Each structure stands twice: as C-alpha cells, then as structure tokens.
Amino acid sequence: MSTVEAAVTQPHAGAPRRTGVWAWMTTVDHKKIGVLYGTTALFFFLVGGLEALLIRIQLSRPENDFVSAETYNQLFTMHGTTMIFLVGMPLAVAFFNYIVPLQIGARDVAFPRLNALSYWIFLIGALFLNSSFLVGAAPNAGWFGYANLTSPQYSPGLNVDFWVLGLQILGVASIMGGVNFVTTIINMRAPGMRLMRMPLFTWMAFITSFLIITALPVLAVALFMLTFDRFWGTLFFNTAAGGDVVLWQHLFWMFGHPEVYILILPAFGILSDVIPTFSKKPLFGYAVMVYSGSLIGLIGWGVWAHHMFAVGMGPIPDAFFTIATMIIAIPTGVKIFNWIATMWGGQIRFTSAMMYATAAVAVFTIGGVSGIMHATSPHDLQQTDTYFVVAHFHYVLLGGLVLGVFSGIHYWFPKVTGRMMDEKLGKLAFWIYLIGLNLTFMPMHWIGLLGMPRRIFTYSASLNLESLNMLASVGGFITGIAVLVLFYNLVRSLRHGDIAGPNPWHAPTLEWATESPPVEHNFNRIPVVHSREPLWLEAADVEAAARGEPDPNIHMPPSSYWPIFTAVGVNLTFILMLAPMWWAPLIGIAWTAVGVIQWAYEPVH
Amino acid sequence: MTAATATTAAHPPTSTGLDMWKLGFWVFLGSETLFFGSFIGTYMVYKGESVVGPEPTEILNIPLTSISTFVLLMSSLAVVIALDALQRGSRKGAIFWILAIIVLGLGFLGFQANEFTHFYHEGLTLQTNLFGSTFFVLTGFHGAHVTVGVIWLFLLWVDCLRGRLGPHNAIRFEIAGLYWHFVDIVWIAIFTLIYLIN
Amino acid sequence: MIDRLSPRRVRGVAAVSASLAGFAACTGGTEYPQTTFHPVTQYGEMLNAVFLNTFWWTIGILVLVLVLIIYVVFRFRERPGMPRPKQIHGNTQIEILWTIVPAIIVVFIAVPTVQTIFETQRRASEEALTIEVIGHQWWWEFNYPEQGVRTANLFYVPIGRQIHLQMHSADVVHSFWIPRLGGKRDVVPLARAHEGQEPRYNHIVFTVDSAGTYSGQCAEFCGAAHAIMMTTAVAVAPAEFDQWVASMQHAPPPPPPAPDTVAATVTDTATVLQAPAGQPALDPVAEQGRAIFLRSACVACHAVSNTTAQGRVGPSLTRFGLRPTVGAGARPNTQENVEAWIRNPRALKAGTLMPGAQEAAAGFPPTGLSDEEIRAVATYLRSLN
C-alpha cells in the first residue's frame, strides 16, 4: 500500500487523526477503499492464477496423476469462482471507487460508509470461501453449480455449502456497491457535468452498476433456493418432487450473462479513456459509445439461454436466443471500430498503458469472433462444454478484461500513488503476457473441436491431444511470468518510480486536475465544467479550482467502525448456517442489526 | 440506513435535486423488484407441478387473507397520513399514525403467523411438496421484509416520541414509508398471483 | 531495445501463419478419434456447414480489424515535431456504415443458422431405430425397446438407417457427445411427469453414412468421475447389426479365453463379430467364474442376457468382452485391469459407486470375493464376446 499520504483535512474538532491499520479499517474514503479493493483483488488474482497453473500441469499430459480427480474438481471450481467474484468484479469496483468520484468532480461516493461495508463484506466473504481449502472441502461442482449435482443427494459434503454461502455473501456486497455507484453518478456530478459530458469510464461504471443491481438479485434467489434445499429440505431442485433442474440453469444464466458484461464493460470504459489520451484526440463517436454500451447492457438481459443450447429448449427458444446473441455483436463491433477510429489520424504515444489498450482491442476481437461462432447454435452443439468455449471466454476475459485492467493500472497508477511505473518493465511484461496468452488459449480452439470436453481432470492418450495441451500449459506458465513482472513493477514503482505530478499523460478528464495522489477531499473547490475534455479545453479554470484556493466549507464524512462491525455480522449470518445449532445464524442477524442501528444513529456531521 | 440527510450548506446540491438517500433507496428497491420477481416467477413455474398435496385450492383461505391484505393496505394509508402529519409539524398526529402503521403491520404478521401454523397442522411444510417450498419461501421472505419494516418504524416512532423527528428531517420517515409501500405492493402481487388466481 | 523491433508486424505475421498452419492441421483426420471436423452423418455435416459460413464471415471481419490496428499502429505513431492531431469527434456517415454493414453480415450468418436449427430438430421418422439412452453417474445405458436389447457404454447402430436417440438421465445432468456423429445433447433427470404428460426427453436424430467405431464421452460436469464416462458407437452394415442384436438377445456360450490383449480397440468390426466356429468346450475357469458371478452380490446390480443375472442398477455386462474399456473408460479391458476393477473399483475410478471386495459403496456392502474368485469372474466376463 502507498505510504504517500495526502494531507487530511478534518475540519471538526474532536475527531482524532487516525493512522495505520485502524485508519484503514475505519476508512470511508473512496480512494482508500479503492486501494483496498484493488490490492485484495490482485492478491486473489495470484491465487486464481496458481489454481490455473495447477490445472495446466495436470492437463499437460494425458492420464496424468499430478492431482486427484477430487482435487482437480476443486481447482477448476475455485479458479473460476475466484477469477470472477474475487478478481474481476472487485477490480472493476476498485477502479469505480477510486476514479469515478474524481471523474465527475465529487468528493466521495453517495454513501461512504455503505462503500466501506461492501468492501469488508467482500473481504471476509472471500476469506470464508477460501477457508474451505483448509478443511479440504473447497467447492467442487463448478463455478456455475448446476442442479441437481449440487443437491444434498449428489453433493452431500461441505464443499457446495461453502459455495452457496460464500457467493451469497459476495452478492450482498456487490448489490450495495451497485446502489452506491448508481446514486453517485446520478446525483453527485459537478456543475456542468451533464451525463453526456461524463468520461466513458464513468458511463461504463454506470451501466455496469445497473447490471449489478438487476442481475445479482436473481443469483441471490437461485442461491437461496439451493441453500434451502441443502439446509432445510425444500424441494426446489428435487426431481422426484417435480423440481426442474433446468430452472436453475435459467436463473443462473439470467444472472450469468449480465455478469459477463459486468466484467467487460468496465474494461471497455478504461479503453475508452486511455486510447484518446494517448492518441491525443477525443474519443471517436462519444454518443454512439454511450448508446452502444447501454444497448449491450440492455440486450445482455435477453441472451442468457445461449449458455443452454444443449439442454433441449426446443427450436423456437434456440432461434430466439441465437438471433439475440448475434444482434448484440453489432453494438460491440461498433465499439471496436470507434476505438480504431480514435487512433486513426492521431499522434499515438505507445506507453505501456496504450500498448495494453491497443492489444486489448485486437485480442478481444478474437474472442468476440469465437463468440459469434458459439451463437451459431447448431454448431454450438459441437463447441459447447469443450475447450473451444474455454478459448472463447479466456480470450475475451484475458484479452478484454485483463489487458484493459492492466492498461488502467499503468494509466492510473501515477494518480493513485504519485509515481510513475517503469516503462521498460511495463513493456517487457506486456510482450511476455501477449505471447503467453495466445500460446495458452489459441490451441484450445483446436483442442475443443478435436474432441476434448471441459472440466475433466484427465483425458485419454488416444485423443492425440497431448502436444496441444502441453503447448497450452507452457503458455500458461509464460503468462504467469508476465504477471509476476507486472507485480514486481507495481511494488518497485511504489518506492522508486519517478514523481508523477498531476497530469503526466496530459489526459483530458477531470481526475487529472487533482494532485497525485489527490488530497482527501479531492478538489479544493468543485470545478465547473463545460466540455467533455475539461483538461484539454478549459484546463486553467479547472486546475485552479482543483488545486487552487480551497473552499472553506469542505466537509468530509468521518471514519467509522460500524461498516466493518456490520460486515462481520452479515458474514456471520451466512457462515453460522454451517453450525449445528439451528439458531446460530440468528446471532449474525442480531449482530448485523446492532451494527446497522448504531450506524444509523451515528452523527455524520 | 437512516443517516441524517445532506441538507447543510457544506454539502453541494445534488445533480437532480433529489435527496441522496431517497434516490439510493429507489435504486435499492429496483434490485428488490428483481429479488421478489424471481421468487414469484419460480412460484409460477412450479404452479401445478406438485406431485403430492395439499394443493393451494385446498388450503389457502381467501377470505381470511383478504382481511390481512386489507390490514396491510390500511397500514400504507397510515403511512401517507403519518408523513403528512410529520411534514406539517403535527407531532401528536405523527406519533399516533406511526403507531397505527406498526400496529397494523403487526396485525398482518399475526395473520401470517396464524396462517403458517394452520398450514403446518394441515400437513403443508417447506418439505411437503413444491407448493410448500415455493409458498413458504416467498411469503416467508415477504414476512421478513415486513418485520424489518416494523422494527425500522418502531425506532422512528421512538425518535418521534423523543422529539427527534420533525419536518426538518421528515425524509428519514419518508424513506421508511417508501419501503413500506414497496413491501405492500409486493404483497398485492403475491396475493393476486398466489391466492386469487387459481 | 524492445521498442525498436517491429513488434506489431512480428505479432501480425506470427498470428497469420499460426492460423494457417493450424487450419491445415485441423483437417487432419481420424488420428483425432473425437474430431468434429470429419462427421460421418449428414447431421454432423450440416452443423459444420453452418459453422463454416459463420467462420468465413467472422474471420474476414477479424482480419480486417487486425489489419486496421496494425496499420494504425505504424501509420499514426507519434513523431517528433508533429502538431497536435485534428480533434475529430466522429463522423456520422461512417458510423452508420459500420453499424449497417455488420448488421447485414449478421443477417447472412443468422438466416442459415436458424434454418439449420429447425432442420436438425425435426422429429424422427416412423422408421427410425429408437434407442433409449440413459445417463448415469458415470456410465451410459442403452436400451433398444423394439429389439429387447439392453447394454452399456458400447452400442451398435446400423448404417444407412435413421437413428433416434431418446435420452434422459437417471441422476444428474450429463451430456451425450460422440463428435463424429454430430452435436451433443444434455441428458436431464426427468421431473415426475403428470399423467398423460410426455416426460421431457432430449433427442438426437441422425443417419450414419460410413461404418466404423466412433468414440465420445460425457460433456457436462456430473461429479467426481465426469472425466471417465466414455461411450463408443459401432456403426455396421444392417445385416451385421441384426447379428449383433441376435447375439445380445441370445448370448452364445463363452469361447476359450483370448490371449491377454485389449479386447477391442474395435477398429475392425468384422473381427469382433466373428462367432467362434464350432463352439469349443467352455474354459473351466470361465465356467467357475460364471457360477461365482451368478451367486454373488454382482447380480444385484448387473445383468447378462440369458442368465439369472438381471440387475438393472449398474451397467449390463452382456458381451462385456466386446468393450474397449472397463469402467466406462477407466482402463483398457484386460484381464489384469478387470480383476483390479472388481477388487477395488475406486482405485481405478475415484468416486465410482460400485463396491469392491473389501470396501462398501453407495449403500452396498463389500462383495467379499477372494482374489481367486475375482480372477474367475473376470475371466468369465471377458469371455462374453
């Protein structure tokens, strides 16, 4: 964590200046919370990456016995669960937290304590989920937990209990975060910051937050139904009682498909901020980028059953979801062209951030193309549940999401820490990563269409897929090396990076008007904006407001320990369901109630 | 949930003019719509699919539940009157009408508890059949929401008694009222789809 | 310095050559037994045809995008002394163009796709051969209701006749996939159907054009041994199919035990169906094995046609000797492996529900068979070919 602390303005008497661990545990500052989310997510990125490498070692040879079938099933389940819920989503939220208030000219988010609550619920929930490894009962039924494999009859152990409870906890944190950001973006914009003047990153944060608040409740309901089946004998997915296992799939994918847009739209937002900055010209087609992002979010609610083409819904639903999925390729494709057009005619400066962003556009397109192949639903009956799908989503995720996030890290690191990352190390990591990712996942297109299904701990030598699998495994390790170089760069630059200054990239958006890192209250005076690129078109005024004479009336919300206290209660409510006494979760509910009530009556002025 | 609103000069005005908590709460209610919607959808999908009885037609008591629905509706009316009283500065009116909401809400919960107990004795539990599972989970979650509302309103009532709730911070009550109306609307949907349409 | 290499060009060239090389590789044939690129059914060919249509359109777009990016990277790199670029905000006409053109391409992709959806999901004809497929944790059951045949994991079909697989699961969701025959379908546990209501089966309908052996495996994660749930379809001329049906209904007495080789890599179907000429006397060990088998716990789960073993919990063992593997893909079907399986199945396939000689499983007590008894039973079962 950064040791560079901005001067804190605490205008009231009686609020003691807190430092150290306690300061972090009670912070309600969106910037600190962003750093907490980011650091935690990057830690779990290493955990998920380790799980991936163990998987690839096992699959590097057919009929291998590096890990047992049970261990493998836990590894692939936790790899997916970790990367999606403990890395992808928290990284997005880390960026939302740090950057969105700065981009809209606000001093914090709408509900700072709720913001902290989201983080602590997430952290404790993530630790709970991973504690399952300690008791040898990590979730083992896939990140998608299909009924009725997850029913008590077919998964009697603790593994799936950890999964349903852990995911439920994480979902609560996400929904609260979504509410926070929707409110923030609607209600806390600086004067003149009309919606159609907001940076694209904030727009994507906005759309993503809507997706979160609509999709996560559906998952919560599915998880509750499975939880009640497992703990209290309900019959939701009990086929003997008339339960329908396909209902689980519908509910899960009604969450699951918006979820993938929750993962990718923030990265799209990062690309839409980074590319104009380094091309030195505005984003091409701003309005269309907003509308296409919104359309993707909206149509994304209508394509879920393309994950279910093999389950036998019948030709009419199959056709509907086929067409809807192909339609969604259009706004997505438009974005690709707009990014290229932004670069066209520019004076492109290839910093690490820009290299990652450019590669993200290219690599995402490769993944997008295999997505359209999936949409060709008759042939999807060959592709689905094979390594072809694994290739597709890793290309869009490692290509779009991770390359986008890495771009964002290089781009905003100076703002967050006040120091520059090393460009040589940055470019080295970039090339290794690009080679690694292609080496790992390009062969998987073939591995899948040559007959290897997913989620198998080993495969027959007779399939003749050993060399392709070995290639993918080697690629995996190369990708891992790249990540380590990036992490080394991050850590080293914290202490040894060049001092950054407020706007090292000469970028156009409002966050670059503040100090690096920003003071606790972000802007000395809230700027008034008249354009989409305030630091290109009205820099003097905006910088004077941000860094000039401070407003005498700045009021920042005080720190509070009620969020972390309440987060413990929320976690206990679910975790204590594992306890033998039926009334144990009530302890969690009571704890949460105490936290919430104390919080409600805590003075905020 | 009910922190004091940003009405001091130190807080910049909101972009929409809407109170921050009120807006945030509306957004939260949006997510709750999907939450209840998914449970209601599941109920509808499983309607008629139970392998063993009791069936809804055998066991649901429409007349009795109509009364409890009416009670809950009246509690929403009480919310409107209470808010008006609070905003006008009528402390006595607010105290009376907030208490009325609580009493009516408790009445509704009483009807529910009675219904659940009766069903249990008639052989319908969470584990009996799909109807039991879907019915109890859906109405149980609804009842839990009502309970949370009652507790919330009780705390506000105490604040009102102590003179800490008035026109200047009526928004705190208004948001609780919003929550209460939402819970009532969900019940209207449940009552219609589960009790009436059979 | 890394910057001075032509990084984009290197990457571009590498990508293109890799694709071409890969594409050439993927036309490789049966050295990939589960390839999707060489279907033996019209059904499979139709899937590939619609895929190729999508493939060419999308690869075209991909190449266009990659070429544009590479071009832009070189052409618009910053150069010292250049002025700030023109601050263009958009171009409505171009944006309309690159919205409409992809939309048109989507139509070219969607229309054949939707046509294929409906064509490939037509109901089977009345003359189709119906085979009931039931997925179990972790083996495949095949019932031929018309022919009165029940078998497991390995099943026969006649070429040139429409086959209708009517499928469901006995426990969790599995997916039946033999790539060279066509696409996969999930097998779903049936909800208890109400009277007069058709249970929700899933269907695959196809006609096999060429004789051969086609392997596949479960493609929906179904628990501990999901990876070891193989299936093999043997497609033969109709006359041979009829012979197989007859042999499954009236299993011939076991011939002398074969030397210890893998019973059937089954590339040559003729060898498999060669009934031993003039039935020699039964091998005493196999005879012993049959007696032990029929009086042991085995018959609680397993069946062999024309014997008193009629258990339906586990896989049918009729003509077990034909099968390429024991345990639905756990090990090749050799004497040693079959003995090991009977002794301790979970050592060969973790999670499997069959009890061993010393170990209980799934509510069944250990079989208590001694090593000698196991040898005899294994000999008997392998002689069933």
Tab-separated table of N, CA and C in Angstrom, chain A residues 97 119 330 370 478 494 522 530 540 595:
chain	number	residue	atom	x	y	z
A	97	ASN	N	-14.374	2.858	-7.589
A	97	ASN	CA	-14.222	3.561	-6.333
A	97	ASN	C	-13.252	4.713	-6.450
A	119	TYR	N	-16.864	-3.355	0.939
A	119	TYR	CA	-15.517	-3.927	0.906
A	119	TYR	C	-15.318	-4.975	1.999
A	330	ILE	N	-23.449	-6.453	-32.768
A	330	ILE	CA	-23.388	-5.204	-33.543
A	330	ILE	C	-22.919	-4.024	-32.686
A	370	SER	N	-15.041	-15.824	-31.836
A	370	SER	CA	-15.436	-17.182	-31.423
A	370	SER	C	-16.783	-17.134	-30.710
A	478	ILE	N	4.167	-19.070	-19.093
A	478	ILE	CA	4.696	-17.812	-19.627
A	478	ILE	C	3.805	-16.651	-19.189
A	494	LEU	N	6.290	1.755	-6.411
A	494	LEU	CA	5.749	2.455	-5.248
A	494	LEU	C	6.825	3.267	-4.547
A	522	ASN	N	-10.294	15.568	-2.460
A	522	ASN	CA	-10.194	15.523	-3.924
A	522	ASN	C	-9.968	16.871	-4.582
A	530	HIS	N	-17.472	22.607	-18.726
A	530	HIS	CA	-18.259	22.999	-19.895
A	530	HIS	C	-17.987	22.100	-21.080
A	540	ALA	N	-7.065	25.689	-17.413
A	540	ALA	CA	-6.676	26.679	-16.403
A	540	ALA	C	-7.742	26.800	-15.322
A	595	GLY	N	-25.209	-3.420	14.414
A	595	GLY	CA	-24.340	-2.596	13.572
A	595	GLY	C	-25.125	-1.561	12.788
